[in-house]
mmCIF file of C-alpha atoms and ligand atoms in Angstrom:
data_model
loop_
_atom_site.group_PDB
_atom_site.id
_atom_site.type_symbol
_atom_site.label_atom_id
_atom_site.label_comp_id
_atom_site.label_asym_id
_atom_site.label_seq_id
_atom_site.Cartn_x
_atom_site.Cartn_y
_atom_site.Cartn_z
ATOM 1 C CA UNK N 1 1.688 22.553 -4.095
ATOM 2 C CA UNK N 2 1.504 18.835 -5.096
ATOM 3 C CA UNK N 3 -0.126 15.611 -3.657
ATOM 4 C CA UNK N 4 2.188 12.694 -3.179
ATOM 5 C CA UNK N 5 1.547 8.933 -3.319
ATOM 6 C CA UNK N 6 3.455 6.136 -2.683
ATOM 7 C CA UNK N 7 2.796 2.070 -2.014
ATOM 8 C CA UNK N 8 4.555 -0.930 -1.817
ATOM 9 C CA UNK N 9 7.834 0.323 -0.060
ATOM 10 C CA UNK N 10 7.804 -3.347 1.915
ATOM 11 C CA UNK N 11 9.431 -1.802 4.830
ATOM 12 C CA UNK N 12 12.099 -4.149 6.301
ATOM 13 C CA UNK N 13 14.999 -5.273 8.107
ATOM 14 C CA UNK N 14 16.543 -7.114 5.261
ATOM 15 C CA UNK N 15 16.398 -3.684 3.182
ATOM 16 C CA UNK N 16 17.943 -0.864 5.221
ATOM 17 C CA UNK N 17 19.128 1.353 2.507
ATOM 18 C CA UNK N 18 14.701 1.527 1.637
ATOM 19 C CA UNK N 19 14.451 2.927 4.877
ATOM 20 C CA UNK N 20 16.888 5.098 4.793
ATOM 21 C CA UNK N 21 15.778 6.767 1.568
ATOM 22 C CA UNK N 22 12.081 6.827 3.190
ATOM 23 C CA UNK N 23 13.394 8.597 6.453
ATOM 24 C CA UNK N 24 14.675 10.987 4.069
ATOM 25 C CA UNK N 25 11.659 11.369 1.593
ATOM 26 C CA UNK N 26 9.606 11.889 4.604
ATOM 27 C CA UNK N 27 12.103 14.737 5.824
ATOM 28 C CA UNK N 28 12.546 16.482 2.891
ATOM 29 C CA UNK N 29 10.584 15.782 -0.115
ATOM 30 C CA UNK N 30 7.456 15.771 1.840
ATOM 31 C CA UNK N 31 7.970 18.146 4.070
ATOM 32 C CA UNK N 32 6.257 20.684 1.584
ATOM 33 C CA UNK N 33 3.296 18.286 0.179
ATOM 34 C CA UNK N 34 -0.093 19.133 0.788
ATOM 35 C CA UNK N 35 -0.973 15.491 1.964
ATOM 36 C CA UNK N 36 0.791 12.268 1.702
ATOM 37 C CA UNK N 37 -1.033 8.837 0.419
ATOM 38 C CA UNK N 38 0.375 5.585 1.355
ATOM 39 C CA UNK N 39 -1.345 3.280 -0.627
ATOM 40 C CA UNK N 40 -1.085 0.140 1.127
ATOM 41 C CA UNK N 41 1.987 -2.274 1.908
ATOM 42 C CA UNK N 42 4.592 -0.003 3.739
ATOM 43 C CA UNK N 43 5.424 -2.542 5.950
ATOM 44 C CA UNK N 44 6.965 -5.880 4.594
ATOM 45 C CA UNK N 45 4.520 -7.699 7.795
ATOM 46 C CA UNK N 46 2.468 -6.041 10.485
ATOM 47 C CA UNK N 47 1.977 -8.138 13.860
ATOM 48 C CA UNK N 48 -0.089 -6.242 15.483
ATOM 49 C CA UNK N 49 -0.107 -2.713 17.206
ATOM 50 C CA UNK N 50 1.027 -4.452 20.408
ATOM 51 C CA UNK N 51 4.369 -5.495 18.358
ATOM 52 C CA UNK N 52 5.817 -2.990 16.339
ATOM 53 C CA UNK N 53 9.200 -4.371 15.151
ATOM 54 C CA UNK N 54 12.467 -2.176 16.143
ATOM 55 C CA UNK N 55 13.094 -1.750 12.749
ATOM 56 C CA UNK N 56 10.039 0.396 11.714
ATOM 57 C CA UNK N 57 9.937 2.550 15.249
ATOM 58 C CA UNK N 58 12.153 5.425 13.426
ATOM 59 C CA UNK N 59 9.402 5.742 10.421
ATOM 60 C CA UNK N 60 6.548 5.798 12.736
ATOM 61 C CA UNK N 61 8.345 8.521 14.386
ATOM 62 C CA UNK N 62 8.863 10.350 11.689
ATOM 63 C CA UNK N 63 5.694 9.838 9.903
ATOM 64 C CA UNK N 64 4.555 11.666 13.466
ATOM 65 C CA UNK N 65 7.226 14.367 13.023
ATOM 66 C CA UNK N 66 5.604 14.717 9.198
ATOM 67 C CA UNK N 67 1.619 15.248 10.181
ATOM 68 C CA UNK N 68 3.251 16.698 12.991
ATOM 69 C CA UNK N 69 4.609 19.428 10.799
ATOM 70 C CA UNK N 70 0.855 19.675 9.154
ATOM 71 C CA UNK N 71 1.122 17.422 6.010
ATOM 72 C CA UNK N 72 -2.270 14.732 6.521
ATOM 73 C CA UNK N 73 -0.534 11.220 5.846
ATOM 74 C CA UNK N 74 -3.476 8.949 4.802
ATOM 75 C CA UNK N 75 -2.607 5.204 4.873
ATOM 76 C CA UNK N 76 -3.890 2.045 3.591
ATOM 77 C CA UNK N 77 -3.931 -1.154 3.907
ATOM 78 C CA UNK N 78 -2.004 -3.847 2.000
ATOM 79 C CA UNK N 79 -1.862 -7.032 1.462
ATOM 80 C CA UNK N 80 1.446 -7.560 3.965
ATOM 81 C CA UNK N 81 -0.185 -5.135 6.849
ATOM 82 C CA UNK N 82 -3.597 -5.136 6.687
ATOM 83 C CA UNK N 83 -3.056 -5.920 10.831
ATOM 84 C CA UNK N 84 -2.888 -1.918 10.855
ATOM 85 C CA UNK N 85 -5.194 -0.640 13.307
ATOM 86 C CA UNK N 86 -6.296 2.378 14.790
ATOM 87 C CA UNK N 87 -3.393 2.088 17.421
ATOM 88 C CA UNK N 88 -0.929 1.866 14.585
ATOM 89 C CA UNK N 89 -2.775 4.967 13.180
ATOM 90 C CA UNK N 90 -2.341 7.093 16.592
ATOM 91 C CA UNK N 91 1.425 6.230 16.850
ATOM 92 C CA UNK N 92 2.210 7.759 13.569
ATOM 93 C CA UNK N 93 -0.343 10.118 13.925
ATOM 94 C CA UNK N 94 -1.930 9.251 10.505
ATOM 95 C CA UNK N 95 -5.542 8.434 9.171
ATOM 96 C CA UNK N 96 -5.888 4.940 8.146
ATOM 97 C CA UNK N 97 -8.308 4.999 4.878
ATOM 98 C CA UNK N 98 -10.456 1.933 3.037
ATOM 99 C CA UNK N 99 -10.115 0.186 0.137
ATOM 100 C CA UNK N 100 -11.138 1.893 -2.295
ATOM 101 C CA UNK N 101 -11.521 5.327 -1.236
ATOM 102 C CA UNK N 102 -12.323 8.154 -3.481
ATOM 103 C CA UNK N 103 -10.994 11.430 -3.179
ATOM 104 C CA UNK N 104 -11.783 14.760 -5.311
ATOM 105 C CA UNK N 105 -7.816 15.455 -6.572
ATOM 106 C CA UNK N 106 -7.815 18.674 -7.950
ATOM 107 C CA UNK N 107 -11.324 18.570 -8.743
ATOM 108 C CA UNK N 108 -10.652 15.355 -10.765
ATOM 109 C CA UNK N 109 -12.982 12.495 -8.277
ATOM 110 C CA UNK N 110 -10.152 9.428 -8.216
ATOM 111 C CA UNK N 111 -10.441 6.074 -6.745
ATOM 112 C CA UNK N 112 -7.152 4.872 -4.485
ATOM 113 C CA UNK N 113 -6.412 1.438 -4.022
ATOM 114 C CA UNK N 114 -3.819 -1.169 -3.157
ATOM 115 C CA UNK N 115 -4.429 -3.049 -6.078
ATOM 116 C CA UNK N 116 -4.565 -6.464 -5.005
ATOM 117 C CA UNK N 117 -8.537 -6.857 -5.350
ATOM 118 C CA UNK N 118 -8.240 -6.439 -9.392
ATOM 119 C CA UNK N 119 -6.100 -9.364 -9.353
ATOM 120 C CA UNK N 120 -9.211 -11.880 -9.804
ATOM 121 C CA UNK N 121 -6.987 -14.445 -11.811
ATOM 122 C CA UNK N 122 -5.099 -14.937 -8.711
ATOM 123 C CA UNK N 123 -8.038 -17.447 -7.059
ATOM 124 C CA UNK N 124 -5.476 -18.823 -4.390
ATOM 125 C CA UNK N 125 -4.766 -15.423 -3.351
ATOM 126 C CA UNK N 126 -8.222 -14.178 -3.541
ATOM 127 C CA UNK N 127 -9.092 -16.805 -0.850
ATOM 128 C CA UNK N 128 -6.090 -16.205 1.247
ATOM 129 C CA UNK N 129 -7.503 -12.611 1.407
ATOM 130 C CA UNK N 130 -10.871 -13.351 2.182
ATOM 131 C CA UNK N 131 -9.672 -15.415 5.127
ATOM 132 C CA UNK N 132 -7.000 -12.818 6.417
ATOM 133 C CA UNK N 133 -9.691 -9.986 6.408
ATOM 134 C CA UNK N 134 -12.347 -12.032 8.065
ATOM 135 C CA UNK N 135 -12.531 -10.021 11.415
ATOM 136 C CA UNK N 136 -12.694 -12.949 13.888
ATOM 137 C CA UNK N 137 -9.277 -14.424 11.980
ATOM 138 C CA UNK N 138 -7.666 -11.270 12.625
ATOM 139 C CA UNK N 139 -9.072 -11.472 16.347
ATOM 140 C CA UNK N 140 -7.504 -14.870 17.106
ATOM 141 C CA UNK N 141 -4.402 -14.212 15.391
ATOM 142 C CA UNK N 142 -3.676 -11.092 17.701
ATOM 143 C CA UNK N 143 -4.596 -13.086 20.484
ATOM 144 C CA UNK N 144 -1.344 -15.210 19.791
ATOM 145 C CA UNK N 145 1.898 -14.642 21.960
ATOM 146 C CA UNK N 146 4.483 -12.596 20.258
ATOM 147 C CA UNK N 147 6.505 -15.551 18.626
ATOM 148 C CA UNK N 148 3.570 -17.346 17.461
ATOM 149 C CA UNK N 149 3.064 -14.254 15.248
ATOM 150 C CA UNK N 150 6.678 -14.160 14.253
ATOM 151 C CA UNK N 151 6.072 -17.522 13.582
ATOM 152 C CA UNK N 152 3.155 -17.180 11.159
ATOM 153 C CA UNK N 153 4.270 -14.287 9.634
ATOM 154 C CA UNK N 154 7.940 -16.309 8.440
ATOM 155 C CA UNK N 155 5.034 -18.900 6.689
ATOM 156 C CA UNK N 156 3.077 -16.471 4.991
ATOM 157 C CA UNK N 157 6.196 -15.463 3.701
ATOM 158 C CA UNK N 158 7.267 -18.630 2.137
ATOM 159 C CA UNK N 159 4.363 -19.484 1.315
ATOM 160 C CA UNK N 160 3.748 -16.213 -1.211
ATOM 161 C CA UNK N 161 7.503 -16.369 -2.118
ATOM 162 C CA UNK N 162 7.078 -20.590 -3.650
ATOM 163 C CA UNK N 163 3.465 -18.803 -4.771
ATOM 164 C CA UNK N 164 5.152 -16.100 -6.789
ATOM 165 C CA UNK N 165 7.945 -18.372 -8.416
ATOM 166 C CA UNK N 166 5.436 -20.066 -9.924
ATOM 167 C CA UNK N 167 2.525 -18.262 -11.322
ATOM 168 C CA UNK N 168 2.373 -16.659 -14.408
ATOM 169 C CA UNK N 169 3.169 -13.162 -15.031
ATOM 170 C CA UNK N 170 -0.230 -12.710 -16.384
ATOM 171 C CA UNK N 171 -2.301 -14.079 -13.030
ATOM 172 C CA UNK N 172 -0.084 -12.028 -10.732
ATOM 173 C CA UNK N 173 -1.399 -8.796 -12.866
ATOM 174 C CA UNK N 174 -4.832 -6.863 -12.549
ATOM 175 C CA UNK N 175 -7.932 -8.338 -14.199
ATOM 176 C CA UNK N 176 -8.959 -5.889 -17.479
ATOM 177 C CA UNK N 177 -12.590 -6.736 -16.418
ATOM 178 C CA UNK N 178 -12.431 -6.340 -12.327
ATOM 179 C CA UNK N 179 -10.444 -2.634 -13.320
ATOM 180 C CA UNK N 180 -13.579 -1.857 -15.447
ATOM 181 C CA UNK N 181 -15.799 -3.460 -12.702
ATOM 182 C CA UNK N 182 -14.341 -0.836 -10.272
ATOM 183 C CA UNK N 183 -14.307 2.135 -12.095
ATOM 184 C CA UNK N 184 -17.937 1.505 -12.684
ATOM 185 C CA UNK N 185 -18.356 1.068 -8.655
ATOM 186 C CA UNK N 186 -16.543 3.915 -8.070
ATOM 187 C CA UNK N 187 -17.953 6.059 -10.553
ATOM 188 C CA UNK N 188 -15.297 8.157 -11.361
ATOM 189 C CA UNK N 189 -12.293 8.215 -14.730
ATOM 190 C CA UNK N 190 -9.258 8.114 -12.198
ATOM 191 C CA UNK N 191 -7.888 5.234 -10.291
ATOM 192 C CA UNK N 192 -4.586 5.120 -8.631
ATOM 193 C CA UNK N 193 -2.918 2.061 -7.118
ATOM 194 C CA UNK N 194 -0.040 0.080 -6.186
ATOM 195 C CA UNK N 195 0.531 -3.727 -4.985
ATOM 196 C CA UNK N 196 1.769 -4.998 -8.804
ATOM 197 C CA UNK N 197 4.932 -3.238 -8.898
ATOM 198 C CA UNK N 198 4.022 -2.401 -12.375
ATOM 199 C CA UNK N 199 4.667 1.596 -12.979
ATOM 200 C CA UNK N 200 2.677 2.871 -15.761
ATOM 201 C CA UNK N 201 0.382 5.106 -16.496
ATOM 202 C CA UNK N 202 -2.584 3.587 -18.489
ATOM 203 C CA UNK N 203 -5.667 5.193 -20.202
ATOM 204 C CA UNK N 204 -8.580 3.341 -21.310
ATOM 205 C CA UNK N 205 -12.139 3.790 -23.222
ATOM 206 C CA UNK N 206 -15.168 2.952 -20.488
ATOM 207 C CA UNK N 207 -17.891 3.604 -23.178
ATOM 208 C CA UNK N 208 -16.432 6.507 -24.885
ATOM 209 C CA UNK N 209 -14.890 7.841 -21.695
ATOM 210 C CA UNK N 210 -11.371 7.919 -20.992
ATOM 211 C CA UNK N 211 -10.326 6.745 -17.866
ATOM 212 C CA UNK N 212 -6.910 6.593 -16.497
ATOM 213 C CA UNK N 213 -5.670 3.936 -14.412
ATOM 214 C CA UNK N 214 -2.220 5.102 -12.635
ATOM 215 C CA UNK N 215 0.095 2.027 -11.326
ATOM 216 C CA UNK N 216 2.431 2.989 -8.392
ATOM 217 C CA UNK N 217 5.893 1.355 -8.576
ATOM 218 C CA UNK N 218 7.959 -0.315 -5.228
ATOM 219 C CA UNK N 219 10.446 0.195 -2.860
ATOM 220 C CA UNK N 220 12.666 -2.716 -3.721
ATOM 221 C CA UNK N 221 15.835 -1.247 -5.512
ATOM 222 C CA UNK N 222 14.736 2.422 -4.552
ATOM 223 C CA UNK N 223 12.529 4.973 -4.096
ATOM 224 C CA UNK N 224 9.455 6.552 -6.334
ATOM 225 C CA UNK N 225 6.531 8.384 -6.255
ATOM 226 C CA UNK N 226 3.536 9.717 -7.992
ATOM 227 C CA UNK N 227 3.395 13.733 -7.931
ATOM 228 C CA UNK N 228 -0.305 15.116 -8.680
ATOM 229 C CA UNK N 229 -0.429 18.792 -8.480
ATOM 230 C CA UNK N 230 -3.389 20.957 -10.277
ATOM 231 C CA UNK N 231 -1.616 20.702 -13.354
ATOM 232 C CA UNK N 232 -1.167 17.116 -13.779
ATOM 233 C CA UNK N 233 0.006 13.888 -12.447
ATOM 234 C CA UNK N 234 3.732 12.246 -13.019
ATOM 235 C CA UNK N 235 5.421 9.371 -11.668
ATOM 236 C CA UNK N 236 8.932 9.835 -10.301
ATOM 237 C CA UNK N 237 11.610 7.745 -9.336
ATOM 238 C CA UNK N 238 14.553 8.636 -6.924
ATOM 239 C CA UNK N 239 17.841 8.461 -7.944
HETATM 240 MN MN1 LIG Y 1 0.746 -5.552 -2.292
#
């Protein structure tokens, strides 16, 4: 018996083969998990529940077939669809969760998270987000026709891609005091997250405590996963 968690698989039409090995993660390999976490950024862009684009209908479908089957899939948002809404959530029959969230894993209380809030260096991003998850934003951009969306979405995305070029490797990583800053929030000596495509597993002293902050790795070349059963935790990667 074993928990799974993934993030940042960037679901997209550019990267078939990353569906492919999802379709058959979610077939298989999770077929006999005792719940599934997706910990934010599945999708390379969400639109909108009114606009699911053809090339993620076959992993809703069989995210269905999964909870279907009686493995909970608990998803999260990211910083590419945090347009996820409860529609989304009924179409894949899963249970969209908040960031953070804490969960008792094993009897070990762990935070989950997509990561992108302990990136406080990154200021222009910071404000990007706080503008993207202002409510009435997110009411007038799903007010837009179809293509304005499609539109939008095509400048957010060269807009992070000229972003990312540029700024330093150190700004684009978490924030040593907003990770301490949330496991104080939280309360707990587990975090896991995704969002900087940085795979590690990291333990640190919060006042004679050890804490352990697991990083989630991404979908871009293939798959991976972290495995958390009673005994343990242990990131894997596919193939
Ligand atoms: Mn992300």
């Amino acid at each position: 018996m074993s928990t799974l968690f993934i993030s940042d698989l960037h679901l997209s039409a550019e990267r078939p083969h990353i569906t492919a090995i999802f379709l058959d993660f979610l077939r298989v390999r999770a077929r006999s998990a005792e719940a599934l976490y997706i910990l934010g950024d599945l999708f390379e862009a969400w639109l909108g529940d009114d606009m699911v684009l053809p090339e993620y209908q076959e992993s809703i479908t069989a995210l269905h077939e999964l909870s279907d089957s009686g493995v909970p899939v608990y998803i999260m948002h990211g910083n590419r669809d945090f347009l996820m809404q409860e529609g989304f959530a009924q179409m894949c029959g899963c249970t969209l969760i908040e960031d953070p969230t804490t969960i008792d894993l094993y009897g070990i209380p762990t935070v989950l998270m997509h990561g992108d809030t302990l990136c406080t260096d990154d200021i222009a991003y910071q404000q990007f987000r706080g503008t993207v998850r202002n409510p009435g934003w997110q009411r007038e951009l799903l007010a837009k026709t179809r293509q304005e969306r499609l539109a939008l979405a095509r400048q957010f995305r060269n807009m992070s891609k000229s972003e990312t070029s540029t700024k330093a490797e150190i700004i684009m990583d978490v924030n040593p005091n907003a990770v301490i800053d949330a496991f104080k929030t939280s309360n707990v000596a587990r975090m896991i997250h995704g969002h900087t495509h940085r795979p590690a597993m990291h333990d640190l002293n919060l006042n004679g405590v050890t804490a352990q902050r697991i990083v989630l790795g991404d979908w871009y070349t293939t798959g991976g996963m972290l495995e958390c059963s009673p005994e343990g935790c242990e990131l894997v990667t596919f193939g």
